[in-house]
Coordinates of N, CA and C and ligand atoms in Angstrom, one line a residue:
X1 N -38.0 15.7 20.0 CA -37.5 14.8 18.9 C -36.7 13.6 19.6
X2 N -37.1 12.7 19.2 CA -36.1 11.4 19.5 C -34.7 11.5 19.1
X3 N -34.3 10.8 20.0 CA -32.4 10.7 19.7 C -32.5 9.7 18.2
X4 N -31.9 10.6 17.2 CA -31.7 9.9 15.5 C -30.2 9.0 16.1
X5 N -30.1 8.3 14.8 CA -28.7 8.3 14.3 C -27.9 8.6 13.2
X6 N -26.9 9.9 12.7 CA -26.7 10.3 11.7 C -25.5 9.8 11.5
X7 N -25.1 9.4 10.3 CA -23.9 9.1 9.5 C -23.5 10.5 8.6
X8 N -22.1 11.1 9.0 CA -21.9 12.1 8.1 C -20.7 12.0 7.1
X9 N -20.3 12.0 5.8 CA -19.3 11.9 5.5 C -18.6 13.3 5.3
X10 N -17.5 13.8 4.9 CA -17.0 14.8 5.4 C -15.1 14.7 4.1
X11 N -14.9 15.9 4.3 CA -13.4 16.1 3.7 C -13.0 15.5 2.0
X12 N -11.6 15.5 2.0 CA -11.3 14.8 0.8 C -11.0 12.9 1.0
X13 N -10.5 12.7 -0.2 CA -9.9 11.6 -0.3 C -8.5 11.7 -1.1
X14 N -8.0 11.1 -0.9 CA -6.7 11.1 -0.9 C -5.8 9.8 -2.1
X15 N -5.8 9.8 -3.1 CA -5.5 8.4 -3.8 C -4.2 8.1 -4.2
X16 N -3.8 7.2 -3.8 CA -1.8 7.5 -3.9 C -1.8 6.8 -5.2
X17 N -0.8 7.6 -5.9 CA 0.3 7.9 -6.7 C 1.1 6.8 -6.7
X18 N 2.4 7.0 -6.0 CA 3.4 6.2 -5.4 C 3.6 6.7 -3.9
X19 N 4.2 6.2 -3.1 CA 4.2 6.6 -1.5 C 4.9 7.6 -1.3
X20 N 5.0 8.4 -2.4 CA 4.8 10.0 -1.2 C 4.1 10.9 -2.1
X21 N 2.9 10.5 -3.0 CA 2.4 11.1 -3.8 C 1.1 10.8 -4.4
X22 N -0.4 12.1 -4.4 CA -1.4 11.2 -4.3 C -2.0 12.1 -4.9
X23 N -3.1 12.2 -5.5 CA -4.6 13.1 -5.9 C -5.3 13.1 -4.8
X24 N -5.6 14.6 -4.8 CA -6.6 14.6 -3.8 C -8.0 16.0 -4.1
X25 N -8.1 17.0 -3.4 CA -9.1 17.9 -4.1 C -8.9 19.3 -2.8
X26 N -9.5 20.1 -3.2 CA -9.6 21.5 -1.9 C -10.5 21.2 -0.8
X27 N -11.4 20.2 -0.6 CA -11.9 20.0 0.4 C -11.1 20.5 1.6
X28 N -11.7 20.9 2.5 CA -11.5 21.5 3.8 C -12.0 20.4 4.9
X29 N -13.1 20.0 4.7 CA -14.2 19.0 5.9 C -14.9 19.7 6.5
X30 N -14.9 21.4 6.8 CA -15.8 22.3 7.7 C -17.4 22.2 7.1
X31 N -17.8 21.9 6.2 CA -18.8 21.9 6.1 C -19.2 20.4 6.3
X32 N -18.8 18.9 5.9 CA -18.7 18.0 7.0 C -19.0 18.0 8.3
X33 N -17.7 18.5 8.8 CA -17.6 18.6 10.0 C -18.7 19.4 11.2
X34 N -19.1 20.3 10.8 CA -20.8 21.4 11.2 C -21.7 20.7 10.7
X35 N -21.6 20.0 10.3 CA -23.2 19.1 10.0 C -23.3 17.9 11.2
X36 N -21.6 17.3 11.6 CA -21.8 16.5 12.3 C -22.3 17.4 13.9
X37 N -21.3 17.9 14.0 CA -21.4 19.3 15.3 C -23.0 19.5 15.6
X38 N -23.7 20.2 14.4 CA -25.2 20.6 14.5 C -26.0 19.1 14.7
X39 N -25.5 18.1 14.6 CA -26.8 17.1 14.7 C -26.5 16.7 16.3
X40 N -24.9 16.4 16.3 CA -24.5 16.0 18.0 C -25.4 17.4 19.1
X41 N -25.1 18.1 18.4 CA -25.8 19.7 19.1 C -27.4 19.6 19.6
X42 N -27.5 19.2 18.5 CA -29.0 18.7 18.5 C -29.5 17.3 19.5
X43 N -28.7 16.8 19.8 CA -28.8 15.5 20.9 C -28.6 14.2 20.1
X44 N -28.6 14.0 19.0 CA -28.5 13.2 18.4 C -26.6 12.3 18.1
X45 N -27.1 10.7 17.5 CA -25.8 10.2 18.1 C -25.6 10.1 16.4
X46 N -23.7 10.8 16.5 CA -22.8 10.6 15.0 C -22.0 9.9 14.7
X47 N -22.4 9.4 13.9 CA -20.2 9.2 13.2 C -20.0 9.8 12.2
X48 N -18.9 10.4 12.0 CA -18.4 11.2 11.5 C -17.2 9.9 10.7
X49 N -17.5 10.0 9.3 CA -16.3 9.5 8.1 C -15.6 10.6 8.0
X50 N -14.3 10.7 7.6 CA -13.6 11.7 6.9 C -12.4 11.6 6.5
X51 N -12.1 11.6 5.5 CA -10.8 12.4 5.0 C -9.6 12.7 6.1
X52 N -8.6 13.2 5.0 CA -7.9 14.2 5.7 C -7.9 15.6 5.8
X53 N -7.9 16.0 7.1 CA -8.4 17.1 7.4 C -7.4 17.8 8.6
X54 N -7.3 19.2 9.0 CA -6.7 19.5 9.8 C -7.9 20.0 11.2
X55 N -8.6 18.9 10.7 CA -10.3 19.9 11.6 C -9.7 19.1 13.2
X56 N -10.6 19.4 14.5 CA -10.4 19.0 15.6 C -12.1 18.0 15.5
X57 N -12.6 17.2 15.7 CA -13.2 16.4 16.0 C -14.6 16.5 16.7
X58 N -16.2 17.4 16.2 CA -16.6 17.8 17.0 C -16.9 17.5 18.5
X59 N -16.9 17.5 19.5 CA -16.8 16.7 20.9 C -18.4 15.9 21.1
X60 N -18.1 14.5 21.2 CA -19.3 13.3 21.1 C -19.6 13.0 20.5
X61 N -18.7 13.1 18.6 CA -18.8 12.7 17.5 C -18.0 11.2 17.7
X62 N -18.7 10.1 17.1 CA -17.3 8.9 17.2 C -17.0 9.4 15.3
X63 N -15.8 8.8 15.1 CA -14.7 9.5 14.4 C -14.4 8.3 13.6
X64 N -14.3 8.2 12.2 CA -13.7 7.1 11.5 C -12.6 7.7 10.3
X65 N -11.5 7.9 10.8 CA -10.6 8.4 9.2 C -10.2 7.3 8.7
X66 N -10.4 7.8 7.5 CA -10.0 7.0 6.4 C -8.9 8.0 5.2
X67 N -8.7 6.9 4.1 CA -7.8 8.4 3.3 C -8.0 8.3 1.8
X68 N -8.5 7.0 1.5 CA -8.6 6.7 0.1 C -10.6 6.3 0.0
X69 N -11.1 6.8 -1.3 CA -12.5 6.8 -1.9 C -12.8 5.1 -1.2
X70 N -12.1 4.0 -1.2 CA -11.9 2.8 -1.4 C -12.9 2.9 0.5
X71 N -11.6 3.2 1.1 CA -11.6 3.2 2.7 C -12.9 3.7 3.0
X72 N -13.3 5.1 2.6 CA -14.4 5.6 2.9 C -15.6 4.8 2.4
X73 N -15.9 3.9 1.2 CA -17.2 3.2 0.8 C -16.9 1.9 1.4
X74 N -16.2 1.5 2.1 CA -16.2 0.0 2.8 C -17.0 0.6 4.3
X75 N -16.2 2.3 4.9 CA -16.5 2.2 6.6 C -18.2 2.7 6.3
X76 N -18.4 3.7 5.4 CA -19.8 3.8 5.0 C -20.4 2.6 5.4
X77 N -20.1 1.4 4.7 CA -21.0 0.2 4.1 C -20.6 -0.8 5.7
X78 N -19.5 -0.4 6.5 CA -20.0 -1.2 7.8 C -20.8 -0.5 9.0
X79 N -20.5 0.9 8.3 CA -21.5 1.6 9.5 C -22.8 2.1 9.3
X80 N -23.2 1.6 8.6 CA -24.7 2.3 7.9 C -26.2 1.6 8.3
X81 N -25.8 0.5 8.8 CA -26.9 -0.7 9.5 C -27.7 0.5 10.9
X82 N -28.3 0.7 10.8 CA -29.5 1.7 11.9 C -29.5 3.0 12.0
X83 N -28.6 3.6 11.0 CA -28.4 4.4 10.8 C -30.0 5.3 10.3
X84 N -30.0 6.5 10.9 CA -31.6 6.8 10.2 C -31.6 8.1 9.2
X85 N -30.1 8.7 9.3 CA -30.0 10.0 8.7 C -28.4 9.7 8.1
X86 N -28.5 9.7 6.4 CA -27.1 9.6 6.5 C -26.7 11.2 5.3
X87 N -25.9 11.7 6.0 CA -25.8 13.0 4.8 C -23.8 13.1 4.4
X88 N -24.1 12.9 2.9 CA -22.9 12.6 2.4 C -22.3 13.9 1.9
X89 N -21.7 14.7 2.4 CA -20.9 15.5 1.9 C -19.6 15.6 1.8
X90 N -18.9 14.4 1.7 CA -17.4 14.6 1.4 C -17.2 14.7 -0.2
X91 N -16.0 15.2 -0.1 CA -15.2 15.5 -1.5 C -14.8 14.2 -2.1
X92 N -15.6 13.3 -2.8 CA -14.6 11.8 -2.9 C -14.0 12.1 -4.0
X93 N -12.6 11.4 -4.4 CA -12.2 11.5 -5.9 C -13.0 10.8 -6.3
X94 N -13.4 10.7 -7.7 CA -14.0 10.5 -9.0 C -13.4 9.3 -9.3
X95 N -12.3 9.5 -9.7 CA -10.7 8.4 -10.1 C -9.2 8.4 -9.3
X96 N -9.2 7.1 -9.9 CA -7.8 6.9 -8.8 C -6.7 6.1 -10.0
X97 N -5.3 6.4 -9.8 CA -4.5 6.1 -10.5 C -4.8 3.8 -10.2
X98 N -4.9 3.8 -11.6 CA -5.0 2.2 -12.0 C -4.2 2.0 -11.6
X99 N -3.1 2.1 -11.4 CA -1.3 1.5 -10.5 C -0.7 2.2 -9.8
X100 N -0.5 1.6 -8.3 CA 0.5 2.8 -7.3 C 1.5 2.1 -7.6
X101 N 2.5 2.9 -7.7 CA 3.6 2.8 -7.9 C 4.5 2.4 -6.6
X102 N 5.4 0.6 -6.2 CA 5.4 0.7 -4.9 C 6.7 1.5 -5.0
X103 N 7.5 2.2 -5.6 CA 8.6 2.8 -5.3 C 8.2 4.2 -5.9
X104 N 9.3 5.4 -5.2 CA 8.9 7.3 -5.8 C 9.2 6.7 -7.2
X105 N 8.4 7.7 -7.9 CA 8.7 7.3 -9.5 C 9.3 8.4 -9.5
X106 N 10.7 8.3 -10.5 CA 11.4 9.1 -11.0 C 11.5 10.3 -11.7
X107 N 11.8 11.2 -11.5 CA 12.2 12.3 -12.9 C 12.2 11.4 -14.1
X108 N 11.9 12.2 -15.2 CA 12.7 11.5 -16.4 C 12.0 13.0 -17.3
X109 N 12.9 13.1 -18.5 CA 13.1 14.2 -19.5 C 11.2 14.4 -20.3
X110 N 11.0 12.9 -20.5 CA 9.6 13.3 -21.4 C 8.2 13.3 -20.3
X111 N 7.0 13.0 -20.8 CA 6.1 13.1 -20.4 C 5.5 12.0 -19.3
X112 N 4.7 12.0 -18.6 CA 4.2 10.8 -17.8 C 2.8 10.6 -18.1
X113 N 2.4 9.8 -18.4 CA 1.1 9.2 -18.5 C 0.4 8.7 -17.2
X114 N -0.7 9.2 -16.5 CA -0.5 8.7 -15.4 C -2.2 7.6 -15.9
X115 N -2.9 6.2 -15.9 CA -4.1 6.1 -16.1 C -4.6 6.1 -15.1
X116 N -5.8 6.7 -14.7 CA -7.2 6.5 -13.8 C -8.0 6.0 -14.6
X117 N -8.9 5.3 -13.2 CA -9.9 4.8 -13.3 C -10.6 5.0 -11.8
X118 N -12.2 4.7 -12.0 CA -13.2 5.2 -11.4 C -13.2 4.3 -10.2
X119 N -13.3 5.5 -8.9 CA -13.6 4.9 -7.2 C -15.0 4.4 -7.6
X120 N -15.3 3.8 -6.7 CA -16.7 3.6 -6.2 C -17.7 4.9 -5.9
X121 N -18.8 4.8 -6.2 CA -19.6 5.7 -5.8 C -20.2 5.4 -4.1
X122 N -20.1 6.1 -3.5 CA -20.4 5.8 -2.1 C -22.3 5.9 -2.4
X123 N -22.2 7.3 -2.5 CA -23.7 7.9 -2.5 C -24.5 7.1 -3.2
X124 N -24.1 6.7 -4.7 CA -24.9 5.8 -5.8 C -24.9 3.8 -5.1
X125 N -24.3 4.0 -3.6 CA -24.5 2.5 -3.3 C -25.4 2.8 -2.1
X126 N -25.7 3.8 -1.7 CA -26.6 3.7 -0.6 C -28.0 2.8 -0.5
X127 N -28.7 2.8 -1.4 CA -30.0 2.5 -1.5 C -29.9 0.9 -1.7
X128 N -29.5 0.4 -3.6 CA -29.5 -0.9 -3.6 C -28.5 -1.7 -3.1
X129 N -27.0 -1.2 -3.1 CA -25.7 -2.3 -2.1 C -26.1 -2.1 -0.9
X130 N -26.5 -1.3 -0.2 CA -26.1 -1.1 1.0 C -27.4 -1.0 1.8
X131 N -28.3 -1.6 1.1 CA -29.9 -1.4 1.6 C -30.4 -0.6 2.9
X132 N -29.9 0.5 2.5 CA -29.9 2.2 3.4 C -31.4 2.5 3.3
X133 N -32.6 2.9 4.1 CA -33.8 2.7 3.9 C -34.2 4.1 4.5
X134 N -33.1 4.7 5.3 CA -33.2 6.1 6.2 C -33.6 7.4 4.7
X135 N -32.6 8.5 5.5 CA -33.4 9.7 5.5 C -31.9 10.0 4.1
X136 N -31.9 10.2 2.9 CA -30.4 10.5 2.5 C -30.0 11.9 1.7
X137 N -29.3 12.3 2.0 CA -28.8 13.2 2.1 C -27.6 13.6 1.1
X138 N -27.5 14.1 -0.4 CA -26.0 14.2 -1.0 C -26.3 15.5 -1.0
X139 N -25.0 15.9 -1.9 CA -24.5 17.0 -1.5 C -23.9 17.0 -3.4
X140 N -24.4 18.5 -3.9 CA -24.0 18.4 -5.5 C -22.9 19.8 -5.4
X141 N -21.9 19.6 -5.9 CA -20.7 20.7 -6.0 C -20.6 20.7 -7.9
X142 N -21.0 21.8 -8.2 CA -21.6 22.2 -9.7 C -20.9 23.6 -10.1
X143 N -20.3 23.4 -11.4 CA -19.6 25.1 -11.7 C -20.1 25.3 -12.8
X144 N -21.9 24.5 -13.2 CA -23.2 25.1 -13.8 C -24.1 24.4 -13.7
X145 N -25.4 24.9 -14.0 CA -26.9 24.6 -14.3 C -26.9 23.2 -12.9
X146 N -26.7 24.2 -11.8 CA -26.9 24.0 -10.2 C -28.0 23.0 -10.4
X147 N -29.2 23.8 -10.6 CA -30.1 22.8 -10.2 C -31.1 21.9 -11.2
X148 N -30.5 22.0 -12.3 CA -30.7 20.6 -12.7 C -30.0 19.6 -13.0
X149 N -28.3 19.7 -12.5 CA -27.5 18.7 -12.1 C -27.8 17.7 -11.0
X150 N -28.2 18.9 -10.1 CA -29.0 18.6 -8.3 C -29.9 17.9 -9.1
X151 N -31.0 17.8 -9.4 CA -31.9 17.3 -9.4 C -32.0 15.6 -10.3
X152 N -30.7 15.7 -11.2 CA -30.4 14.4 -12.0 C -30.5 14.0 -10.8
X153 N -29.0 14.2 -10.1 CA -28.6 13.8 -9.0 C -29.5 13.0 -7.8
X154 N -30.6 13.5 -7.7 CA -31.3 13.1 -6.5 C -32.4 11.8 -7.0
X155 N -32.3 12.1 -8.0 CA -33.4 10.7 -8.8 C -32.7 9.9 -9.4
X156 N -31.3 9.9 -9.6 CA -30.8 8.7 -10.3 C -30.0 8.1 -8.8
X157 N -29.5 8.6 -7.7 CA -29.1 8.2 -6.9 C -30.3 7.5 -5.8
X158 N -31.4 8.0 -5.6 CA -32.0 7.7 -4.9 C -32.3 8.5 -3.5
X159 N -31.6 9.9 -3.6 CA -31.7 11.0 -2.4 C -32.9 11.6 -1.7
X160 N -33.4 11.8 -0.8 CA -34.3 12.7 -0.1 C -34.3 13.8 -0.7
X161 N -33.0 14.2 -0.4 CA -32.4 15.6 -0.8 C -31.0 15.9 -1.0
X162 N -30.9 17.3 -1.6 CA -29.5 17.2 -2.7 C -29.2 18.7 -1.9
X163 N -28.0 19.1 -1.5 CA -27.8 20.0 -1.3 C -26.6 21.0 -2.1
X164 N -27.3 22.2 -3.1 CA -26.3 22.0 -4.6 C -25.5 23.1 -3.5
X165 N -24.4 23.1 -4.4 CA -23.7 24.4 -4.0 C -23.1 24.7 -5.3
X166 N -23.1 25.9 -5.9 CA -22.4 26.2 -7.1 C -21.1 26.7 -6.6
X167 N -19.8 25.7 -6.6 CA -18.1 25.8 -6.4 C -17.5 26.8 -8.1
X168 N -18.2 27.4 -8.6 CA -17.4 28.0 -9.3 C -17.6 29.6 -8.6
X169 N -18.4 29.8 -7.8 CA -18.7 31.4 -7.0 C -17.4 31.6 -6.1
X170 N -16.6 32.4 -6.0 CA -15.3 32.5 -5.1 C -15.7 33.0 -3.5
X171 N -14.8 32.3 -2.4 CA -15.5 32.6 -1.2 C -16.3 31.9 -0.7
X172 N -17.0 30.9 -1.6 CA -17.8 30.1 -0.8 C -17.5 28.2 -1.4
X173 N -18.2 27.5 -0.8 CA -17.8 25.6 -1.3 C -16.4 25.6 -0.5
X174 N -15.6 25.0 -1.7 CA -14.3 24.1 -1.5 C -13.5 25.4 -0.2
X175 N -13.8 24.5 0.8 CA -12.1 25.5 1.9 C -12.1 26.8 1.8
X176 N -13.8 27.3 2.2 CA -14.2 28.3 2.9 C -15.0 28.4 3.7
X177 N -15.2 29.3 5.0 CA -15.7 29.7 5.8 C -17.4 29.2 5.7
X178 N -17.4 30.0 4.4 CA -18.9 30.2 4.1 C -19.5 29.6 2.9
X179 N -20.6 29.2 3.2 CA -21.1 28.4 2.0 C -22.5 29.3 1.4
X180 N -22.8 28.7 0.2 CA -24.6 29.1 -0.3 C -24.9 28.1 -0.9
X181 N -26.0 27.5 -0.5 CA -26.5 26.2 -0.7 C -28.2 26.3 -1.1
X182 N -28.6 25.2 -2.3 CA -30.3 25.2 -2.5 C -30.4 24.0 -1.7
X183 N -31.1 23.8 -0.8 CA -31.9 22.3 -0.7 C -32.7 22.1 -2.1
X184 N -32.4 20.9 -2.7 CA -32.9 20.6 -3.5 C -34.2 18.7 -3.2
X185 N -35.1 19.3 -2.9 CA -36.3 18.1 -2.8 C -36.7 17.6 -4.2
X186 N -37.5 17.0 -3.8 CA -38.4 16.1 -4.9 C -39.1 17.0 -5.4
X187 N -40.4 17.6 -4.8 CA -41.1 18.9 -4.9 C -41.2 20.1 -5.2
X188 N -39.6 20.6 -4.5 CA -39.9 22.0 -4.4 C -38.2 22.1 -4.0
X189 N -37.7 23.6 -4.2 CA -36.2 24.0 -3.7 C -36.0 24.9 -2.6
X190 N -35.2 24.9 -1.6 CA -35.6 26.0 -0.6 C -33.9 26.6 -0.7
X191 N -34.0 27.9 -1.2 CA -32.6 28.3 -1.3 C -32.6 29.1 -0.2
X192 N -31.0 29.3 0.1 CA -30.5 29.5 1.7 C -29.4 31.0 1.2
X193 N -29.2 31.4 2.4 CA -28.5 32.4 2.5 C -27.7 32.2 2.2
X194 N -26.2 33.2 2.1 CA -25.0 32.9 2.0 C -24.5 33.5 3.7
X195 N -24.2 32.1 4.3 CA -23.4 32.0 5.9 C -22.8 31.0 6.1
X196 N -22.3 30.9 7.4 CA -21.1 30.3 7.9 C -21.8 28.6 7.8
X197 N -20.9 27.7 7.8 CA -20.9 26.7 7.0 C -21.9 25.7 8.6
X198 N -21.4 26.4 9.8 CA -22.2 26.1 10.7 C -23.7 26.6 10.9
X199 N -23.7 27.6 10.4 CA -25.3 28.2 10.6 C -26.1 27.4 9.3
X200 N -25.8 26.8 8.1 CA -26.1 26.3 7.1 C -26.4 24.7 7.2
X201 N -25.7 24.2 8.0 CA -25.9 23.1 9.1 C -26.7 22.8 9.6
X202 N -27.0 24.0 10.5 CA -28.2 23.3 11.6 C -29.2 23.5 11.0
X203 N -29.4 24.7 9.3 CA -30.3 24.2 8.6 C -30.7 23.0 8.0
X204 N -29.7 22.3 7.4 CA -29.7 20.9 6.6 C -30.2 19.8 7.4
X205 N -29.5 20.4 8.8 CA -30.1 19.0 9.8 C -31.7 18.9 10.0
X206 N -32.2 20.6 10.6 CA -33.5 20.3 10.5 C -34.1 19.9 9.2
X207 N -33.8 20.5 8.2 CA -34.8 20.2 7.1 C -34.4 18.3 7.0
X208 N -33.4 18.1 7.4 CA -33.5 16.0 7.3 C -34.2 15.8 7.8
X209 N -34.4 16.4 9.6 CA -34.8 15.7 10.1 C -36.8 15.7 9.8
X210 N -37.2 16.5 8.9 CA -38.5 16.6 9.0 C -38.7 15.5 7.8
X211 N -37.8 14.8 6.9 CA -37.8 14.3 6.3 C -37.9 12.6 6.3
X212 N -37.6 12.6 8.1 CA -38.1 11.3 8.7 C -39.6 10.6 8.5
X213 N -39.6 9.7 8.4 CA -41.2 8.9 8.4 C -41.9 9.5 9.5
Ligands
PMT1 O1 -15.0 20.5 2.8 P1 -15.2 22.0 2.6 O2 -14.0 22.8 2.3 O3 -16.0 22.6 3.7 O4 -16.1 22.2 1.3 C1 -17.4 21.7 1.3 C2 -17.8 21.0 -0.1 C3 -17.7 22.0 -1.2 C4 -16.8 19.8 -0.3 C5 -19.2 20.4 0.1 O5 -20.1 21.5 0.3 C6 -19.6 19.6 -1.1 O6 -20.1 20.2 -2.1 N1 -19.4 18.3 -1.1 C7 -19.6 17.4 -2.2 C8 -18.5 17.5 -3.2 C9 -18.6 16.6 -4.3 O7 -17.7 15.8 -4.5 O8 -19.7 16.7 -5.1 P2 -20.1 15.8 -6.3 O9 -21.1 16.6 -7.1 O10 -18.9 15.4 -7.1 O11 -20.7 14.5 -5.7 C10 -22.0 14.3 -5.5 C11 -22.3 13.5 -4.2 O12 -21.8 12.1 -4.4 C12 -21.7 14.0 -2.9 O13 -22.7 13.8 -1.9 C13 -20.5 13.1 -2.7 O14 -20.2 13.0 -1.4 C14 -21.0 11.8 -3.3 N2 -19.9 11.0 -3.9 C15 -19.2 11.4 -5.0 C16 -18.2 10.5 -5.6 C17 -18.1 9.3 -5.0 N3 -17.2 8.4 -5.5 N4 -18.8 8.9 -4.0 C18 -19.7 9.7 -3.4 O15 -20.4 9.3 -2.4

């Protein structure tokens, strides 16, 4: 196999509040972060997007942190040019508070209203903003009807493949060990075992990589 180039995104995002306070989600990055691991593993060259994470950096991954949904669809959108495999599994927020607050916002006795509004979709700009022509790769975190969310998913975004995980099963998805994942295709679904978020990896990678021209 030829040396690819994979783009992986990875972890949460982080959306501030006021400066010392932010939305963010259970993301861990380990399943991120073993996807970048298994493709570097594989000989192939990564970057790794991510979050904040307490992970260590697979060794010969180059490394881009970011902390906010914002940060992560800009470094996506400068690093994505030759890219031939891009598999998007980070946790992005959804929404981000409409106003940071530049000072801690206070106690006070009644209620706080806080409004959001909607990040950028990283995944939904791959194809037409970002004229991504590779191999693509999302990732569906569902707490029902797995696979025909996955499958909206993969034809309204424009994906190769959708990799669901149902996050309402305990023990596995958000900041665990272990995952259970369907590959979800165009054609057909190939459901996977329930194992370590590394061994589920080096499945995802091969099945991309046969997904090459
Ligand atoms: O990090 P871990 O603790 O190891 O947990 C792994 C995981 C559960 C986070 C991972 O397996 C997973 O499911 N990642 C996707 C989580 C998610 O946000 O799913 P979603 O169904 O909301 O998003 C669908 C796809 O769009 C994902 O590929 C996501 O990266 C992408 N997306 C979502 C929102 C957004 N603004 N931009 C995006 O690119």
């Amino acid at each position: 196999m030829n040396r690819m180039r994979f783009l992986v995104t990875a972890g949460p995002t982080r959306e501030p509040i006021d400066p010392v306070r932010y939305m963010t989600n259970r993301s861990s990055g380990r399943m991120g972060y073993a996807l970048a691991g298994a493709a570097r593993h594989e000989g192939h060259e990564v970057v790794l997007i991510s979050g904040p994470t307490t992970l260590d950096v697979p060794p010969g991954v180059d490394f881009i942190h970011v902390e906010t949904a914002q940060q992560m669809y800009e470094a996506v959108r400068d690093m994505v040019r030759d890219v031939d495999v891009a598999i998007l599994s980070a946790a992005v927020a959804d929404y981000r508070p409409v106003h940071v607050a530049q000072q801690k916002i206070k106690k006070s006795e009644g209620r706080v209203l806080l409004e959001l509004e909607r990040t950028p979709d990283i995944l939904a700009s791959m194809r037409e903003e970002f004229s991504f022509t590779g191999v693509l790769v999302g990732f569906a975190a569902e707490t029902q009807h797995l696979i025909s969310n996955a499958r909206e998913k993969l034809l309204r975004k424009g994906c190769d493949m959708i990799v669901a995980n149902d996050v309402s099963q305990p023990g596995i998805g958000f900041g665990s060990t272990e995952n259970e994942v369907t590959l979800v295709l165009p054609d057909r679904e190939i459901q996977l075992p329930r194992e370590s978020k590394e061994w589920l990896a080096m499945r995802i990678v091969e099945h991309a990589l046969t997904l090459l021209p």
